[in-house]
Amino acid sequence: GAGVSQSPRYKVAKRGQDVALRCDPISGHVSLFWYQQALGQGPEFLTYFQNEAQLDKSGLPSDRFFAERPEGSVSTLKIQRTQQEDSAVYLCASSLSRGSGNTIYFGEGSWLTVV
Amino acid sequence: AQRVTQPEKLLSVFKGAPVELKCNYSYSGSPELFWYVQYSRQRLQLLLRHISRESIKGFTADLNKGETSFHLKKPFAQEEDSAMYYCALSRSYGQNFVFGPGTRLSVLP
């Protein structure tokens, strides 16, 4: 594909509502990452997949956050019972494989506002 | 713990002036350092990485392990360099980056 695609681009959720954010990585990319970027901050790591396996979820802030990549391509980040502090840009990134020699490519992000 | 600091939130320079964006890190292992850039209304993209020792768009960065720094430099800033710049550290085993808070570079005409 042309790049990492994320949807929705913008989401306004009422506090307590569940949301699902989708990421379409570049075709053939094995590694997929989710980052959270709060206003005025740098991106913070949430979780990492290699194919369908979630190898690292140490950055997920609470058990309300859940990510999956069941077929090793598209990934969904789900946030249950959203709270105002969840308001942020959620960035997805992918790379051909793990390893520092491989460039990771970011999507444009999903902007979540919880009101 | 891994940490990346960028002391300047905003840096303004005039076109043609030299620019240096500061980055310091703390990491117990052998870090890999990167600079990412985000131009207005565009996605985050890799600018350069220390292991390749390359110069992209006239920017260079040298890893100084003694000072734990990876400052980004360009001798003559251009207006199109105006963007948000993030310094990032990759843990040695993979690509789970730790990003700094970012510096907004504004190059004035």
PDB file of C-alpha atoms in Angstrom:
ATOM      1  CA  GLY A   1       0.000   0.000   0.000  1.00  0.00           C
ATOM      2  CA  ALA A   2       0.916   3.660  -0.067  1.00  0.00           C
ATOM      3  CA  GLY A   3       1.711   3.711   3.609  1.00  0.00           C
ATOM      4  CA  VAL A   4       0.384   2.912   7.039  1.00  0.00           C
ATOM      5  CA  SER A   5      -3.293   3.752   7.124  1.00  0.00           C
ATOM      6  CA  GLN A   6      -5.254   4.502  10.286  1.00  0.00           C
ATOM      7  CA  SER A   7      -8.948   4.989  10.912  1.00  0.00           C
ATOM      8  CA  PRO A   8     -10.792   6.862  12.106  1.00  0.00           C
ATOM      9  CA  ARG A   9      -8.621   9.924  11.753  1.00  0.00           C
ATOM     10  CA  TYR A  10     -10.689  11.753  14.365  1.00  0.00           C
ATOM     11  CA  LYS A  11     -12.894  10.358  17.081  1.00  0.00           C
ATOM     12  CA  VAL A  12     -14.844  12.112  19.802  1.00  0.00           C
ATOM     13  CA  ALA A  13     -16.029   9.758  22.510  1.00  0.00           C
ATOM     14  CA  LYS A  14     -18.118  10.374  25.568  1.00  0.00           C
ATOM     15  CA  ARG A  15     -16.490   9.353  28.818  1.00  0.00           C
ATOM     16  CA  GLY A  16     -17.259   5.718  29.479  1.00  0.00           C
ATOM     17  CA  GLN A  17     -17.704   4.828  25.816  1.00  0.00           C
ATOM     18  CA  ASP A  18     -15.648   2.075  24.167  1.00  0.00           C
ATOM     19  CA  VAL A  19     -13.592   2.931  21.085  1.00  0.00           C
ATOM     20  CA  ALA A  20     -11.766   0.884  18.460  1.00  0.00           C
ATOM     21  CA  LEU A  21      -8.922   2.254  16.367  1.00  0.00           C
ATOM     22  CA  ARG A  22      -7.783   0.465  13.260  1.00  0.00           C
ATOM     23  CA  CYS A  23      -4.365   0.221  11.663  1.00  0.00           C
ATOM     24  CA  ASP A  24      -3.537  -1.099   8.198  1.00  0.00           C
ATOM     25  CA  PRO A  25       0.215  -1.581   8.018  1.00  0.00           C
ATOM     26  CA  ILE A  26       2.254  -1.559   4.849  1.00  0.00           C
ATOM     27  CA  SER A  27       1.705  -4.822   3.016  1.00  0.00           C
ATOM     28  CA  GLY A  28       4.243  -7.455   4.006  1.00  0.00           C
ATOM     29  CA  HIS A  29       5.410  -5.673   7.126  1.00  0.00           C
ATOM     30  CA  VAL A  30       5.904  -8.128   9.940  1.00  0.00           C
ATOM     31  CA  SER A  31       6.345  -5.706  12.819  1.00  0.00           C
ATOM     32  CA  LEU A  32       3.583  -3.426  14.043  1.00  0.00           C
ATOM     33  CA  PHE A  33       3.709  -0.892  16.858  1.00  0.00           C
ATOM     34  CA  TRP A  34       1.179   1.297  18.661  1.00  0.00           C
ATOM     35  CA  TYR A  35       2.184   4.563  20.304  1.00  0.00           C
ATOM     36  CA  GLN A  36       0.222   7.121  22.285  1.00  0.00           C
ATOM     37  CA  GLN A  37       1.052  10.805  21.909  1.00  0.00           C
ATOM     38  CA  ALA A  38      -0.473  13.236  24.361  1.00  0.00           C
ATOM     39  CA  LEU A  39      -0.603  16.929  23.527  1.00  0.00           C
ATOM     40  CA  GLY A  40       2.838  18.502  23.734  1.00  0.00           C
ATOM     41  CA  GLN A  41       4.578  15.192  24.344  1.00  0.00           C
ATOM     42  CA  GLY A  42       6.555  12.746  22.295  1.00  0.00           C
ATOM     43  CA  PRO A  43       5.051   9.405  21.313  1.00  0.00           C
ATOM     44  CA  GLU A  44       5.014   6.766  24.045  1.00  0.00           C
ATOM     45  CA  PHE A  45       5.223   3.059  23.283  1.00  0.00           C
ATOM     46  CA  LEU A  46       2.122   1.003  23.944  1.00  0.00           C
ATOM     47  CA  THR A  47       2.545  -2.402  22.352  1.00  0.00           C
ATOM     48  CA  TYR A  48       4.335  -4.399  19.662  1.00  0.00           C
ATOM     49  CA  PHE A  49       3.319  -7.266  17.374  1.00  0.00           C
ATOM     50  CA  GLN A  50       5.393  -9.572  15.282  1.00  0.00           C
ATOM     51  CA  ASN A  51       2.927 -11.053  12.836  1.00  0.00           C
ATOM     52  CA  GLU A  52      -0.044 -12.032  14.989  1.00  0.00           C
ATOM     53  CA  ALA A  53       1.940 -12.448  18.181  1.00  0.00           C
ATOM     54  CA  GLN A  54       1.829  -9.638  20.697  1.00  0.00           C
ATOM     55  CA  LEU A  55       5.376  -9.762  21.970  1.00  0.00           C
ATOM     56  CA  ASP A  56       5.388  -6.683  24.155  1.00  0.00           C
ATOM     57  CA  LYS A  57       2.465  -4.939  25.799  1.00  0.00           C
ATOM     58  CA  SER A  58       4.400  -3.313  28.582  1.00  0.00           C
ATOM     59  CA  GLY A  59       3.329   0.177  27.564  1.00  0.00           C
ATOM     60  CA  LEU A  60      -0.419  -0.339  27.788  1.00  0.00           C
ATOM     61  CA  PRO A  61      -1.466   2.045  30.579  1.00  0.00           C
ATOM     62  CA  SER A  62      -4.245  -0.059  32.038  1.00  0.00           C
ATOM     63  CA  ASP A  63      -6.347  -3.153  31.478  1.00  0.00           C
ATOM     64  CA  ARG A  64      -8.844  -0.946  29.651  1.00  0.00           C
ATOM     65  CA  PHE A  65      -6.452  -0.984  26.697  1.00  0.00           C
ATOM     66  CA  PHE A  66      -6.389  -4.013  24.471  1.00  0.00           C
ATOM     67  CA  ALA A  67      -4.747  -4.604  21.093  1.00  0.00           C
ATOM     68  CA  GLU A  68      -4.989  -7.430  18.617  1.00  0.00           C
ATOM     69  CA  ARG A  69      -3.690  -8.438  15.226  1.00  0.00           C
ATOM     70  CA  PRO A  70      -5.409 -11.775  14.636  1.00  0.00           C
ATOM     71  CA  GLU A  71      -4.222 -12.458  11.079  1.00  0.00           C
ATOM     72  CA  GLY A  72      -0.896 -10.738  11.250  1.00  0.00           C
ATOM     73  CA  SER A  73      -1.892  -7.757   9.148  1.00  0.00           C
ATOM     74  CA  VAL A  74      -4.591  -5.319  10.295  1.00  0.00           C
ATOM     75  CA  SER A  75      -4.463  -4.368  13.961  1.00  0.00           C
ATOM     76  CA  THR A  76      -7.071  -2.896  16.265  1.00  0.00           C
ATOM     77  CA  LEU A  77      -6.452  -0.949  19.444  1.00  0.00           C
ATOM     78  CA  LYS A  78      -9.482  -1.011  21.712  1.00  0.00           C
ATOM     79  CA  ILE A  79     -10.015   1.261  24.674  1.00  0.00           C
ATOM     80  CA  GLN A  80     -12.822   0.371  27.035  1.00  0.00           C
ATOM     81  CA  ARG A  81     -14.659   2.817  29.274  1.00  0.00           C
ATOM     82  CA  THR A  82     -12.718   5.784  27.936  1.00  0.00           C
ATOM     83  CA  GLN A  83     -11.576   8.477  30.338  1.00  0.00           C
ATOM     84  CA  GLN A  84     -10.484  12.030  29.681  1.00  0.00           C
ATOM     85  CA  GLU A  85      -6.836  11.157  30.187  1.00  0.00           C
ATOM     86  CA  ASP A  86      -7.101   8.824  27.202  1.00  0.00           C
ATOM     87  CA  SER A  87      -7.384  11.866  24.922  1.00  0.00           C
ATOM     88  CA  ALA A  88      -4.347  11.680  22.653  1.00  0.00           C
ATOM     89  CA  VAL A  89      -3.163  10.829  19.178  1.00  0.00           C
ATOM     90  CA  TYR A  90      -2.727   7.099  18.713  1.00  0.00           C
ATOM     91  CA  LEU A  91       0.012   6.303  16.224  1.00  0.00           C
ATOM     92  CA  CYS A  92       0.495   3.020  14.458  1.00  0.00           C
ATOM     93  CA  ALA A  93       3.811   2.120  12.838  1.00  0.00           C
ATOM     94  CA  SER A  94       5.086  -0.854  10.889  1.00  0.00           C
ATOM     95  CA  SER A  95       8.375  -2.193   9.627  1.00  0.00           C
ATOM     96  CA  LEU A  96       9.491  -5.016   7.423  1.00  0.00           C
ATOM     97  CA  SER A  97      10.910  -6.913  10.376  1.00  0.00           C
ATOM     98  CA  ARG A  98      12.279  -6.267  13.799  1.00  0.00           C
ATOM     99  CA  GLY A  99      15.791  -4.979  14.050  1.00  0.00           C
ATOM    100  CA  SER A 100      17.278  -1.550  14.136  1.00  0.00           C
ATOM    101  CA  GLY A 101      18.326  -1.652  10.501  1.00  0.00           C
ATOM    102  CA  ASN A 102      14.734  -1.570   9.367  1.00  0.00           C
ATOM    103  CA  THR A 103      12.990   1.745   9.068  1.00  0.00           C
ATOM    104  CA  ILE A 104       9.646   2.010  10.781  1.00  0.00           C
ATOM    105  CA  TYR A 105       6.887   3.901   9.023  1.00  0.00           C
ATOM    106  CA  PHE A 106       4.248   5.790  10.920  1.00  0.00           C
ATOM    107  CA  GLY A 107       0.623   6.356  10.095  1.00  0.00           C
ATOM    108  CA  GLU A 108      -1.015   9.759  10.379  1.00  0.00           C
ATOM    109  CA  GLY A 109      -2.585   8.834  13.672  1.00  0.00           C
ATOM    110  CA  SER A 110      -6.053   8.627  15.141  1.00  0.00           C
ATOM    111  CA  TRP A 111      -6.945  11.709  17.185  1.00  0.00           C
ATOM    112  CA  LEU A 112      -9.095  10.688  20.142  1.00  0.00           C
ATOM    113  CA  THR A 113     -10.888  13.265  22.247  1.00  0.00           C
ATOM    114  CA  VAL A 114     -12.822  12.061  25.271  1.00  0.00           C
ATOM    115  CA  VAL A 115     -15.459  14.516  26.519  1.00  0.00           C
TER     116      VAL A 115
ATOM    117  CA  ALA B   1      15.526   3.563  33.011  1.00  0.00           C
ATOM    118  CA  GLN B   2      15.631   4.815  29.454  1.00  0.00           C
ATOM    119  CA  ARG B   3      14.954   8.490  28.993  1.00  0.00           C
ATOM    120  CA  VAL B   4      15.380  11.089  26.272  1.00  0.00           C
ATOM    121  CA  THR B   5      15.381  14.801  26.998  1.00  0.00           C
ATOM    122  CA  GLN B   6      15.139  17.712  24.612  1.00  0.00           C
ATOM    123  CA  PRO B   7      15.558  20.886  26.648  1.00  0.00           C
ATOM    124  CA  GLU B   8      14.115  23.298  24.100  1.00  0.00           C
ATOM    125  CA  LYS B   9      10.418  23.219  23.297  1.00  0.00           C
ATOM    126  CA  LEU B  10      10.807  25.898  20.667  1.00  0.00           C
ATOM    127  CA  LEU B  11      13.819  27.067  18.738  1.00  0.00           C
ATOM    128  CA  SER B  12      13.651  30.004  16.357  1.00  0.00           C
ATOM    129  CA  VAL B  13      16.460  30.876  13.976  1.00  0.00           C
ATOM    130  CA  PHE B  14      16.791  33.023  10.891  1.00  0.00           C
ATOM    131  CA  LYS B  15      17.216  31.510   7.460  1.00  0.00           C
ATOM    132  CA  GLY B  16      20.872  30.818   6.755  1.00  0.00           C
ATOM    133  CA  ALA B  17      21.816  30.658  10.431  1.00  0.00           C
ATOM    134  CA  PRO B  18      23.254  27.516  12.013  1.00  0.00           C
ATOM    135  CA  VAL B  19      20.911  25.400  14.052  1.00  0.00           C
ATOM    136  CA  GLU B  20      21.497  22.871  16.806  1.00  0.00           C
ATOM    137  CA  LEU B  21      18.726  20.858  18.371  1.00  0.00           C
ATOM    138  CA  LYS B  22      19.830  19.319  21.643  1.00  0.00           C
ATOM    139  CA  CYS B  23      19.156  15.768  22.740  1.00  0.00           C
ATOM    140  CA  ASN B  24      20.413  13.952  25.808  1.00  0.00           C
ATOM    141  CA  TYR B  25      19.651  10.409  26.808  1.00  0.00           C
ATOM    142  CA  SER B  26      20.033   8.002  29.676  1.00  0.00           C
ATOM    143  CA  TYR B  27      20.365   4.319  28.967  1.00  0.00           C
ATOM    144  CA  SER B  28      22.320   1.555  30.609  1.00  0.00           C
ATOM    145  CA  GLY B  29      23.071  -0.477  27.497  1.00  0.00           C
ATOM    146  CA  SER B  30      24.275   0.358  24.000  1.00  0.00           C
ATOM    147  CA  PRO B  31      21.691   2.717  22.608  1.00  0.00           C
ATOM    148  CA  GLU B  32      20.743   3.388  19.073  1.00  0.00           C
ATOM    149  CA  LEU B  33      19.749   6.979  18.513  1.00  0.00           C
ATOM    150  CA  PHE B  34      17.501   8.474  15.884  1.00  0.00           C
ATOM    151  CA  TRP B  35      16.031  11.774  14.856  1.00  0.00           C
ATOM    152  CA  TYR B  36      12.458  11.853  13.592  1.00  0.00           C
ATOM    153  CA  VAL B  37      10.806  14.862  11.973  1.00  0.00           C
ATOM    154  CA  GLN B  38       7.182  15.838  11.541  1.00  0.00           C
ATOM    155  CA  TYR B  39       6.418  18.554   9.023  1.00  0.00           C
ATOM    156  CA  SER B  40       3.141  20.413   9.214  1.00  0.00           C
ATOM    157  CA  ARG B  41       0.199  18.128   8.426  1.00  0.00           C
ATOM    158  CA  GLN B  42       2.481  15.200   7.655  1.00  0.00           C
ATOM    159  CA  ARG B  43       3.261  11.987   9.444  1.00  0.00           C
ATOM    160  CA  LEU B  44       6.270  11.325  11.597  1.00  0.00           C
ATOM    161  CA  GLN B  45       9.224  10.213   9.501  1.00  0.00           C
ATOM    162  CA  LEU B  46      12.804   9.155  10.030  1.00  0.00           C
ATOM    163  CA  LEU B  47      15.382  11.870   9.466  1.00  0.00           C
ATOM    164  CA  LEU B  48      18.562  10.062  10.376  1.00  0.00           C
ATOM    165  CA  ARG B  49      20.037   7.376  12.605  1.00  0.00           C
ATOM    166  CA  HIS B  50      23.424   7.381  14.258  1.00  0.00           C
ATOM    167  CA  ILE B  51      24.545   3.967  13.031  1.00  0.00           C
ATOM    168  CA  SER B  52      24.455   5.018   9.402  1.00  0.00           C
ATOM    169  CA  ARG B  53      26.359   8.256  10.035  1.00  0.00           C
ATOM    170  CA  GLU B  54      24.614   9.842   7.098  1.00  0.00           C
ATOM    171  CA  SER B  55      23.640  13.399   6.341  1.00  0.00           C
ATOM    172  CA  ILE B  56      20.045  13.982   5.363  1.00  0.00           C
ATOM    173  CA  LYS B  57      18.837  17.353   4.087  1.00  0.00           C
ATOM    174  CA  GLY B  58      22.076  18.830   5.389  1.00  0.00           C
ATOM    175  CA  PHE B  59      21.469  17.619   8.947  1.00  0.00           C
ATOM    176  CA  THR B  60      24.047  15.629  10.881  1.00  0.00           C
ATOM    177  CA  ALA B  61      24.140  14.218  14.371  1.00  0.00           C
ATOM    178  CA  ASP B  62      27.015  12.705  16.289  1.00  0.00           C
ATOM    179  CA  LEU B  63      26.565  10.314  19.145  1.00  0.00           C
ATOM    180  CA  ASN B  64      28.664  11.408  22.127  1.00  0.00           C
ATOM    181  CA  LYS B  65      28.609   8.576  24.614  1.00  0.00           C
ATOM    182  CA  GLY B  66      30.673  10.522  27.150  1.00  0.00           C
ATOM    183  CA  GLU B  67      28.127  13.319  27.292  1.00  0.00           C
ATOM    184  CA  THR B  68      25.208  11.000  26.444  1.00  0.00           C
ATOM    185  CA  SER B  69      24.140  13.398  23.741  1.00  0.00           C
ATOM    186  CA  PHE B  70      22.966  13.198  20.145  1.00  0.00           C
ATOM    187  CA  HIS B  71      22.542  16.785  19.055  1.00  0.00           C
ATOM    188  CA  LEU B  72      21.177  17.541  15.585  1.00  0.00           C
ATOM    189  CA  LYS B  73      22.996  20.175  13.593  1.00  0.00           C
ATOM    190  CA  LYS B  74      22.703  22.007  10.324  1.00  0.00           C
ATOM    191  CA  PRO B  75      25.073  24.775   9.247  1.00  0.00           C
ATOM    192  CA  PHE B  76      22.546  26.823   7.272  1.00  0.00           C
ATOM    193  CA  ALA B  77      18.881  26.547   8.163  1.00  0.00           C
ATOM    194  CA  GLN B  78      16.210  26.755   5.459  1.00  0.00           C
ATOM    195  CA  GLU B  79      12.592  27.787   5.846  1.00  0.00           C
ATOM    196  CA  GLU B  80      11.470  24.311   4.809  1.00  0.00           C
ATOM    197  CA  ASP B  81      13.271  22.907   7.850  1.00  0.00           C
ATOM    198  CA  SER B  82      10.529  24.323  10.056  1.00  0.00           C
ATOM    199  CA  ALA B  83       9.002  21.299  11.735  1.00  0.00           C
ATOM    200  CA  MET B  84       8.754  19.311  14.933  1.00  0.00           C
ATOM    201  CA  TYR B  85      11.865  17.267  15.684  1.00  0.00           C
ATOM    202  CA  TYR B  86      11.938  14.261  17.978  1.00  0.00           C
ATOM    203  CA  CYS B  87      15.012  12.518  19.278  1.00  0.00           C
ATOM    204  CA  ALA B  88      14.465   8.820  19.931  1.00  0.00           C
ATOM    205  CA  LEU B  89      16.335   5.966  21.529  1.00  0.00           C
ATOM    206  CA  SER B  90      15.922   2.365  20.545  1.00  0.00           C
ATOM    207  CA  ARG B  91      16.634  -0.329  23.037  1.00  0.00           C
ATOM    208  CA  SER B  92      19.334  -2.543  21.683  1.00  0.00           C
ATOM    209  CA  TYR B  93      17.100  -5.526  21.049  1.00  0.00           C
ATOM    210  CA  GLY B  94      14.563  -3.898  18.858  1.00  0.00           C
ATOM    211  CA  GLN B  95      12.677  -0.886  17.727  1.00  0.00           C
ATOM    212  CA  ASN B  96      10.567   0.023  20.723  1.00  0.00           C
ATOM    213  CA  PHE B  97      11.502   3.641  20.719  1.00  0.00           C
ATOM    214  CA  VAL B  98      11.661   5.996  23.636  1.00  0.00           C
ATOM    215  CA  PHE B  99      10.950   9.466  22.276  1.00  0.00           C
ATOM    216  CA  GLY B 100      11.892  12.828  23.655  1.00  0.00           C
ATOM    217  CA  PRO B 101       9.218  15.524  24.064  1.00  0.00           C
ATOM    218  CA  GLY B 102      10.204  17.203  20.820  1.00  0.00           C
ATOM    219  CA  THR B 103      11.541  20.596  19.741  1.00  0.00           C
ATOM    220  CA  ARG B 104       9.658  22.823  17.359  1.00  0.00           C
ATOM    221  CA  LEU B 105      12.062  24.483  14.954  1.00  0.00           C
ATOM    222  CA  SER B 106      10.910  27.678  13.354  1.00  0.00           C
ATOM    223  CA  VAL B 107      13.110  29.105  10.613  1.00  0.00           C
ATOM    224  CA  LEU B 108      12.300  32.737  10.023  1.00  0.00           C
ATOM    225  CA  PRO B 109      12.745  34.429   6.637  1.00  0.00           C
TER     226      PRO B 109
END
